[in-house]
Coordinates of C-alpha atoms and ligand atoms in Angstrom, one line a residue:
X1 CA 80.2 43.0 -25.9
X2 CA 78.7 45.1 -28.6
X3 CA 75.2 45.3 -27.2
X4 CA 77.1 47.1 -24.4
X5 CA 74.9 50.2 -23.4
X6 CA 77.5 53.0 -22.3
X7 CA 74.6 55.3 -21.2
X8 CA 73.3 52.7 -18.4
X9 CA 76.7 52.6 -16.6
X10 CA 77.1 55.8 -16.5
X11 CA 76.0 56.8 -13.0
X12 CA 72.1 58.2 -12.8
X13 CA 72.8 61.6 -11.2
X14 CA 75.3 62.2 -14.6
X15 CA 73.1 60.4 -17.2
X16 CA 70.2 63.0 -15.8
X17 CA 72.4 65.9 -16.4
X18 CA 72.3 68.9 -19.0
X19 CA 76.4 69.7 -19.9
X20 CA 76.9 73.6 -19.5
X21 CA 76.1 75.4 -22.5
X22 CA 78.3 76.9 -24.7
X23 CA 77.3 78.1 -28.0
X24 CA 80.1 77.0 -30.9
X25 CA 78.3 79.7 -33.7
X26 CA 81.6 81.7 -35.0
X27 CA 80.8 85.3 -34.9
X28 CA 83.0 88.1 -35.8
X29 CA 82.1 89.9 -32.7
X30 CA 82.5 87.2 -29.1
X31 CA 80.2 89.1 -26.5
X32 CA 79.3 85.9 -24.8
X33 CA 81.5 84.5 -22.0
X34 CA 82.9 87.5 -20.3
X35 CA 86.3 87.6 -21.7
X36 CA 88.3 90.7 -21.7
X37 CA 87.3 91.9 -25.4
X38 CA 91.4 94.0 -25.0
X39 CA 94.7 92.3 -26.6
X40 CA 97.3 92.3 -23.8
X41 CA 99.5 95.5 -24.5
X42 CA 102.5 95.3 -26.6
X43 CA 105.1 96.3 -23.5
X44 CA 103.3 93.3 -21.0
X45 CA 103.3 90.8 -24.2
X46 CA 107.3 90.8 -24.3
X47 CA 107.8 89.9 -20.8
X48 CA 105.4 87.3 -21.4
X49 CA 106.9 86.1 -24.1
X50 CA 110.5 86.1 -22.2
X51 CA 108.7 84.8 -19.4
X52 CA 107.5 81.8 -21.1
X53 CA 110.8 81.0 -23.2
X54 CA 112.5 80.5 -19.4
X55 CA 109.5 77.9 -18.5
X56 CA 110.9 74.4 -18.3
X57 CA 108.0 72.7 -19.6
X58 CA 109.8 69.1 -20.1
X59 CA 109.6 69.5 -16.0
X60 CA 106.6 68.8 -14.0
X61 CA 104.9 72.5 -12.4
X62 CA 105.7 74.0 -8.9
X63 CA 102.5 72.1 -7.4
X64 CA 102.2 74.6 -4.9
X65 CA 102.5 77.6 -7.2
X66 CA 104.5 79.7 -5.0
X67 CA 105.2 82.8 -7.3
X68 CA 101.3 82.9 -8.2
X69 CA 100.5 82.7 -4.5
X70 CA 103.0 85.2 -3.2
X71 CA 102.1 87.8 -5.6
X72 CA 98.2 86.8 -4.9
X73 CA 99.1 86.8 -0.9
X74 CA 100.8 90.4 -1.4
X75 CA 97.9 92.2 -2.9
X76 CA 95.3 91.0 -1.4
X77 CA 96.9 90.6 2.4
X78 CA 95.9 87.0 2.9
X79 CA 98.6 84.5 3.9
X80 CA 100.0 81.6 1.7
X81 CA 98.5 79.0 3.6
X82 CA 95.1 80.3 2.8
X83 CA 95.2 80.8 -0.4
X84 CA 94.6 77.7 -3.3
X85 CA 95.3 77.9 -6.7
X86 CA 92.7 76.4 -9.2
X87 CA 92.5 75.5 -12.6
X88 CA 89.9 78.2 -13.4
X89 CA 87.8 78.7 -10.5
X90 CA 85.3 75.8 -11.8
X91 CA 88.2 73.7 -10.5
X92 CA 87.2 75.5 -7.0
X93 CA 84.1 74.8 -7.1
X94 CA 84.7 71.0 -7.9
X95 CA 87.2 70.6 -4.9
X96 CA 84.9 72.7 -2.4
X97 CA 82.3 70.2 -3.1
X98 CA 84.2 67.0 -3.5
X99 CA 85.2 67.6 0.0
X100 CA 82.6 69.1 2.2
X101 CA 79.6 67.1 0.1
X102 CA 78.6 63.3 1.2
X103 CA 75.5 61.2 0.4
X104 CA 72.8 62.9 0.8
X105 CA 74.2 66.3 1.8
X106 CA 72.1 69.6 0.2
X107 CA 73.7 72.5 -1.9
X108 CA 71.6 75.7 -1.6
X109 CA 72.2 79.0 -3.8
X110 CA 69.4 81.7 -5.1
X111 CA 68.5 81.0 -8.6
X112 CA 68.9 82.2 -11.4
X113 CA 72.7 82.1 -10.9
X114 CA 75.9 80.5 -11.6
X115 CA 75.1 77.2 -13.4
X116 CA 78.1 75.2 -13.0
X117 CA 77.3 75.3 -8.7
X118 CA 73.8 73.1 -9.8
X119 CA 76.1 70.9 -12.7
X120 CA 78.8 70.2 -10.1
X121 CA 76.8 69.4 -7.4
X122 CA 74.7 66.8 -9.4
X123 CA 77.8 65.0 -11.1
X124 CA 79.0 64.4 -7.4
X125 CA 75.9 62.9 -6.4
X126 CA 74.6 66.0 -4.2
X127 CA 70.8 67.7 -3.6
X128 CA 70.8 71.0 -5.1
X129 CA 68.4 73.3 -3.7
X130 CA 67.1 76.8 -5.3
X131 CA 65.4 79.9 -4.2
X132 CA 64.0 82.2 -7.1
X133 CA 65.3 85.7 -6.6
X134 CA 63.0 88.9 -6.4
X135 CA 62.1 90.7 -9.8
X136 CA 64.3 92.7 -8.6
X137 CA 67.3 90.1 -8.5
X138 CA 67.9 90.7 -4.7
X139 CA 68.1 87.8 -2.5
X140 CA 64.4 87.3 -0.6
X141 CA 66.3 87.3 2.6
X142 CA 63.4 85.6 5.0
X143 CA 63.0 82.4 2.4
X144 CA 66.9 81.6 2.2
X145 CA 67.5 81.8 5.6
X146 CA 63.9 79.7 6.1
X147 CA 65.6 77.1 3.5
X148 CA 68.7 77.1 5.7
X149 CA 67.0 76.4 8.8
X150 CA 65.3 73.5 6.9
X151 CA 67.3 71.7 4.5
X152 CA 70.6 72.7 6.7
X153 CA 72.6 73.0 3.3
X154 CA 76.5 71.7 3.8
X155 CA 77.3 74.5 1.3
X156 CA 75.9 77.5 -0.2
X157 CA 76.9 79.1 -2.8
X158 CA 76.6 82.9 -3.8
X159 CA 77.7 85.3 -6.9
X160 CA 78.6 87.8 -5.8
X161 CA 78.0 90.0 -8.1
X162 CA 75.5 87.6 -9.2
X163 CA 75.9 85.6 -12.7
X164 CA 73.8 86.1 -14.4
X165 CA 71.8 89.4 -13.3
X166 CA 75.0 91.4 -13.1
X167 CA 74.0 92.7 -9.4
X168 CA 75.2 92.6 -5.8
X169 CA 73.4 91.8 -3.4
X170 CA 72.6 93.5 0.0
X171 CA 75.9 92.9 1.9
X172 CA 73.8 93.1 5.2
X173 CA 71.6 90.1 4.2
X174 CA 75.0 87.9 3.1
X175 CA 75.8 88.7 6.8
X176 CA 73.0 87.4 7.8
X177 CA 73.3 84.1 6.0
X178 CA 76.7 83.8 6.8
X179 CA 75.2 84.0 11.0
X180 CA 72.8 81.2 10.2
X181 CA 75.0 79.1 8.2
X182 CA 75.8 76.1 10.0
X183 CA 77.9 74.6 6.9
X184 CA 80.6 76.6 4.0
X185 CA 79.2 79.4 2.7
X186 CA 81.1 80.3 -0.7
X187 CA 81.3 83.9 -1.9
X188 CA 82.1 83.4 -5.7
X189 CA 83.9 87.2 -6.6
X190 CA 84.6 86.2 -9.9
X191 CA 83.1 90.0 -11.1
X192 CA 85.3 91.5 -8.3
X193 CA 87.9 93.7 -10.2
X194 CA 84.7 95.2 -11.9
X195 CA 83.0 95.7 -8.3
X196 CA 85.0 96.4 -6.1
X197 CA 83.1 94.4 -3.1
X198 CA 84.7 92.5 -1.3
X199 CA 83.7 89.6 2.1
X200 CA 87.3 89.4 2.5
X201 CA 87.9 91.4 5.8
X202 CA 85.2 88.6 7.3
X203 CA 87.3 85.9 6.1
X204 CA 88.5 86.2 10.1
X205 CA 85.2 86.5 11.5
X206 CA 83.6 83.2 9.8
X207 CA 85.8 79.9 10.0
X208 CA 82.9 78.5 7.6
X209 CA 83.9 81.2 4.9
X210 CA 85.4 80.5 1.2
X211 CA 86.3 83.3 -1.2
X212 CA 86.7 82.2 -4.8
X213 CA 88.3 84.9 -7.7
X214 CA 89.5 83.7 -11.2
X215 CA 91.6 85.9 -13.5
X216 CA 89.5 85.1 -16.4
X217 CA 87.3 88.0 -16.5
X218 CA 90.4 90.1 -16.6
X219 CA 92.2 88.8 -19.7
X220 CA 93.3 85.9 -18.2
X221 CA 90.3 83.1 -19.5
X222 CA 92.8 81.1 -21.4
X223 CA 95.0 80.5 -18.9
X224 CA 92.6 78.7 -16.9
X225 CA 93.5 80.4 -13.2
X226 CA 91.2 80.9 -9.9
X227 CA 91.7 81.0 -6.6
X228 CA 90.6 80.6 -3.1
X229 CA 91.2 82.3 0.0
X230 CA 89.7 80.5 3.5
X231 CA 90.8 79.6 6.8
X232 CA 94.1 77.6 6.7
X233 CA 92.3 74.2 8.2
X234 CA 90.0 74.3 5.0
X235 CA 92.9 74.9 2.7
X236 CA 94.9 72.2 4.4
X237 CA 91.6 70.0 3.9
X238 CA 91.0 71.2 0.5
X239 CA 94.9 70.4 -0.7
X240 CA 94.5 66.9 0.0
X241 CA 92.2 66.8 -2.7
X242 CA 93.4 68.7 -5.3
X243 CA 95.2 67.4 -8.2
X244 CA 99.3 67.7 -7.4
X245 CA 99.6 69.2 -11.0
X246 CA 96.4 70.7 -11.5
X247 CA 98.0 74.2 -12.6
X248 CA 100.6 74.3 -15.2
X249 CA 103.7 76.1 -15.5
X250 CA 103.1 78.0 -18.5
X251 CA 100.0 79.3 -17.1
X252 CA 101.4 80.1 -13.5
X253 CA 104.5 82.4 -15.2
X254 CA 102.0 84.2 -17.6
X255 CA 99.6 84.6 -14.8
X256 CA 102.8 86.2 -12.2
X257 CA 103.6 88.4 -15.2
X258 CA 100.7 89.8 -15.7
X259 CA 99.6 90.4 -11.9
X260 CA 103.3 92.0 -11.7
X261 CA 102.4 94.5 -14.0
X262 CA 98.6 94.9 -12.7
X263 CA 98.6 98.6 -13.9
X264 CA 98.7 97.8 -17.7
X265 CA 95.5 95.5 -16.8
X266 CA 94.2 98.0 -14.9
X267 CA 93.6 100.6 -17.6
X268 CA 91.6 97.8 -19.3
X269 CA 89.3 97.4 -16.5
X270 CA 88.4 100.8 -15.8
X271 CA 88.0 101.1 -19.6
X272 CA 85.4 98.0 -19.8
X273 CA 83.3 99.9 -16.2
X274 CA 83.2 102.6 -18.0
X275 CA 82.3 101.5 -21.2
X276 CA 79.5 98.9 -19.4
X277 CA 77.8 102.0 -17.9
X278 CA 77.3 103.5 -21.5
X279 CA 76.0 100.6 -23.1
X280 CA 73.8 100.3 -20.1
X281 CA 72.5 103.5 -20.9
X282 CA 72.3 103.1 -24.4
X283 CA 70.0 100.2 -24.2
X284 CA 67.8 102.0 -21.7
X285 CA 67.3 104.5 -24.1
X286 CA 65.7 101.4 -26.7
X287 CA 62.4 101.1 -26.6
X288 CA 61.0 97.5 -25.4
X289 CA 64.6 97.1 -24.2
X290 CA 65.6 96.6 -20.2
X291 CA 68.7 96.5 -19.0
X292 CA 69.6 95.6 -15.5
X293 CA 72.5 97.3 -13.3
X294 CA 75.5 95.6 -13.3
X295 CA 78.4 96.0 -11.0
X296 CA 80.4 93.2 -13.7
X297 CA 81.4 93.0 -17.3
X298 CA 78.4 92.3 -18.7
X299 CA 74.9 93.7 -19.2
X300 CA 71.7 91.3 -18.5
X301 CA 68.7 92.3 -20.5
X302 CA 65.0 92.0 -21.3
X303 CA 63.2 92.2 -24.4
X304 CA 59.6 93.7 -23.5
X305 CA 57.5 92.4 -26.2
X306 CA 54.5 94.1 -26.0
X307 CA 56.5 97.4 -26.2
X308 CA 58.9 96.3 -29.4
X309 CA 56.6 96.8 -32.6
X310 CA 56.8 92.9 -33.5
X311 CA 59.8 93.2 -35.9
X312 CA 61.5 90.6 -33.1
X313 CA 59.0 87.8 -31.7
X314 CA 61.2 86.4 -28.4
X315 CA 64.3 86.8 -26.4
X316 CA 65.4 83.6 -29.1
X317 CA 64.4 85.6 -32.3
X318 CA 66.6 88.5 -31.5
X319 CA 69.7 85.9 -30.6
X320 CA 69.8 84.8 -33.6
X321 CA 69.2 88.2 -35.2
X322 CA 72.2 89.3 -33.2
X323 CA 74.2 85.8 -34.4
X324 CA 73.1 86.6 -38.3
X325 CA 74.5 89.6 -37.9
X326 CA 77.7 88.4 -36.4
X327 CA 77.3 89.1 -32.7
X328 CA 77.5 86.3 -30.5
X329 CA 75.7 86.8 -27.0
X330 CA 74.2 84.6 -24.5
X331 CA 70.7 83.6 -24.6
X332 CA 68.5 82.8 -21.8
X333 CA 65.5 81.9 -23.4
X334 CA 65.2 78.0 -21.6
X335 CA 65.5 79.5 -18.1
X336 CA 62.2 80.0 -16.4
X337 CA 63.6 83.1 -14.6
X338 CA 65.0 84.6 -17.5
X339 CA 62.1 85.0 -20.1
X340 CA 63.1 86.7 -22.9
X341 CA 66.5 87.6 -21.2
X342 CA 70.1 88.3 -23.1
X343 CA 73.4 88.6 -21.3
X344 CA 75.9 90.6 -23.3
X345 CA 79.7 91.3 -22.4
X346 CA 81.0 94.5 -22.5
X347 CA 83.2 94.4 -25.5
X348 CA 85.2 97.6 -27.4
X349 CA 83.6 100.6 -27.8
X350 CA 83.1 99.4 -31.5
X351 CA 82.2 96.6 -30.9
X352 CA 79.2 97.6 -28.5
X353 CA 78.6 100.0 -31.1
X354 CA 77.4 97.4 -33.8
X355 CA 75.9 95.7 -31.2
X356 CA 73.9 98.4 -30.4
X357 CA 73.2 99.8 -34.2
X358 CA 71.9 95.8 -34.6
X359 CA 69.5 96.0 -31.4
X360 CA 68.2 99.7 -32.3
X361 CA 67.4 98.8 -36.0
X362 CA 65.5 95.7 -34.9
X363 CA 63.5 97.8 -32.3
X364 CA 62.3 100.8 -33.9
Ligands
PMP401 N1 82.0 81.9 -11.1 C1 81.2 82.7 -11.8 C2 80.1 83.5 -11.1 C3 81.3 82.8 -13.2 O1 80.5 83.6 -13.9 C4 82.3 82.0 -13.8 C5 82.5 82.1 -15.3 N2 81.4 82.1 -16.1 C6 83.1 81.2 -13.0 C7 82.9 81.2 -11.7 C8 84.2 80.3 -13.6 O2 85.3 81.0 -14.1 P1 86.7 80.3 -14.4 O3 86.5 78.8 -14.3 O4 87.0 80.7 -15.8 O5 87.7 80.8 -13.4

């Protein structure tokens, strides 16, 4: 049997596919996946750590995660029954599309955006279906819902703000999609606590509606916690899916801790808006540099060639300028809509300030 060839029994829509990407350089400064560049504050880090020493972990988890969910039910207003705890909210994504997707059924979502919704959708056998954005990044309202009308998508999927352009888009064209939708239509507010917009009051008005959050963005990314808010049918549908233990216990004590105390966390997110408009403007002020708005915590932006004096060549060059000078941020360079393009997390107000003192040197 050692002629075996794993690769060909591996199933054709997997073997095809490109994993997500995630660069394993070690940098001294991490502005690359969105994490919460703060340490949790001494005061919140002792309950923790009390919390945690009460966690039975030779027993199995509470597989409906009923402290998580109450706390989750109590500040956002929806009830327990629609609300699903995830295992980060890639987990969400998986489960939305392991039951709603069959043979043959299309996923639809503007592009560029999230990669995992293309990733997930091909590993479970499922047509993915993309419309380019604007140059502006807003959704070209008149082509989505003209791809809706003719591919009839079981689900779509949209960032909202979008990953990885940083923006919202216009609430009344989501409205609009959400009218024409004849299958789920996912709103992914991962970037939530840095927008503040919200679909959630329509969560009523559309039986066909799924809100997804994760508490990674907010310090939470080890932990490995989303969730979903929908209409108590699709939650009851969605549970008979999902994996009995698929949250664990240390995770769903840290995470009730720390949404307990959401004031401490707070702080740090109004420090990182802050802080992401200043880099913003910052980089605007760079010349051959353009940054995009962003209603998240990160900054998406463009290296205009022409304009830079040719000390950088491409959106790669300065990447791994930025990575020989120990700063890690995400590169876009193999996208076709993201020529040139850099993505950079908000991190400490020193550490955007290297980042910045890198950039500017390079540029000028
Ligand atoms: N949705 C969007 C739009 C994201 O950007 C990310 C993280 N990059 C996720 C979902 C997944 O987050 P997690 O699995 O950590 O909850």
């Amino acid at each position: 049997m050692s002629f075996l060839n794993i690769t060909n029994l591996v199933k054709k829509d997997v073997r095809e596919l490109k994993p997500y990407q995630v660069e394993s350089i070690q940098c001294r400064i991490k502005l690359d996946a969105m994490e919460n560049p703060y340490p949790m504050p001494e005061s919140l880090m002792r309950k923790v750590m009390e919390g945690v020493s009460r966690v039975e972990i030779n027993r199995y988890p509470d597989p409906s995660a009923s402290r998580l969910k109450s706390i989750i039910s109590a500040q956002t207003g929806i009830s327990l029954d629609s609300i699903i705890i995830g295992n980060g909210s890639d987990e969400l994504i998986q489960m939305i599309l392991t039951i709603f997707g069959e043979e043959g059924d299309k996923v639809l979502f503007p592009a560029p955006t999230f990669s995992m919704y293309d990733i997930i959708s091909k590993s479970l056998s499922l047509e993915t279906e993309a419309v380019p954005l604007r140059e502006d990044w807003e959704l070209p309202l008149d082509k989505f819902l003209h791809e809706i009308e003719r591919i009839k998508p079981k689900v779509i999927f949209i960032s909202y703000p979008n990953n990885p352009t940083g923006n919202c888009f216009d609430r009344e064209s989501i409205l609009k999609i959400l009218q024409k939708a004849k299958g789920i239509v996912v709103i992914d507010e991962a970037y939530y606590d840095f927008s503040r917009k919200t679909f959630l009051p329509y969560l009523k008005e559309f039986k066909n509606l799924i809100i997804i959050r994760t508490l990674s963005k907010i310090g939470m990314a080890g932990l490995r916690i989303g969730y979903l808010m929908a209409d108590k049918e699709i939650c009851r549908e969605l549970n008979k899916v999902r994996l009995p233990y698929n949250s664990n216990s240390v995770s769903q004590e840290i995470a009730s801790i720390i949404l307990e105390n959401r004031i401490e966390i707070q702080k740090q997110i109004e420090a990182i808006i802050l802080e992401r408009d200043r880099l913003t403007e910052r980089l605007k002020e760079i010349k051959g540099i353009k940054p995009f708005f962003s209603e998240t915590n990160f900054v998406l932006f463009k290296l205009v060639v022409s304009e830079a004096n040719l000390k950088v060549r491409d959106g790669k060059d300065m990447f791994l300028r930025l990575a020989n000078s120990g700063i890690l941020v995400r590169n876009f360079g193999s996208d076709s809509y993201l020529k040139d393009c850099l993505r950079v997390t908000v991190g400490t107000h020193e550490e955007d300030n290297k980042f910045l003192d890198v950039i500017q040197k390079f540029m000028v």
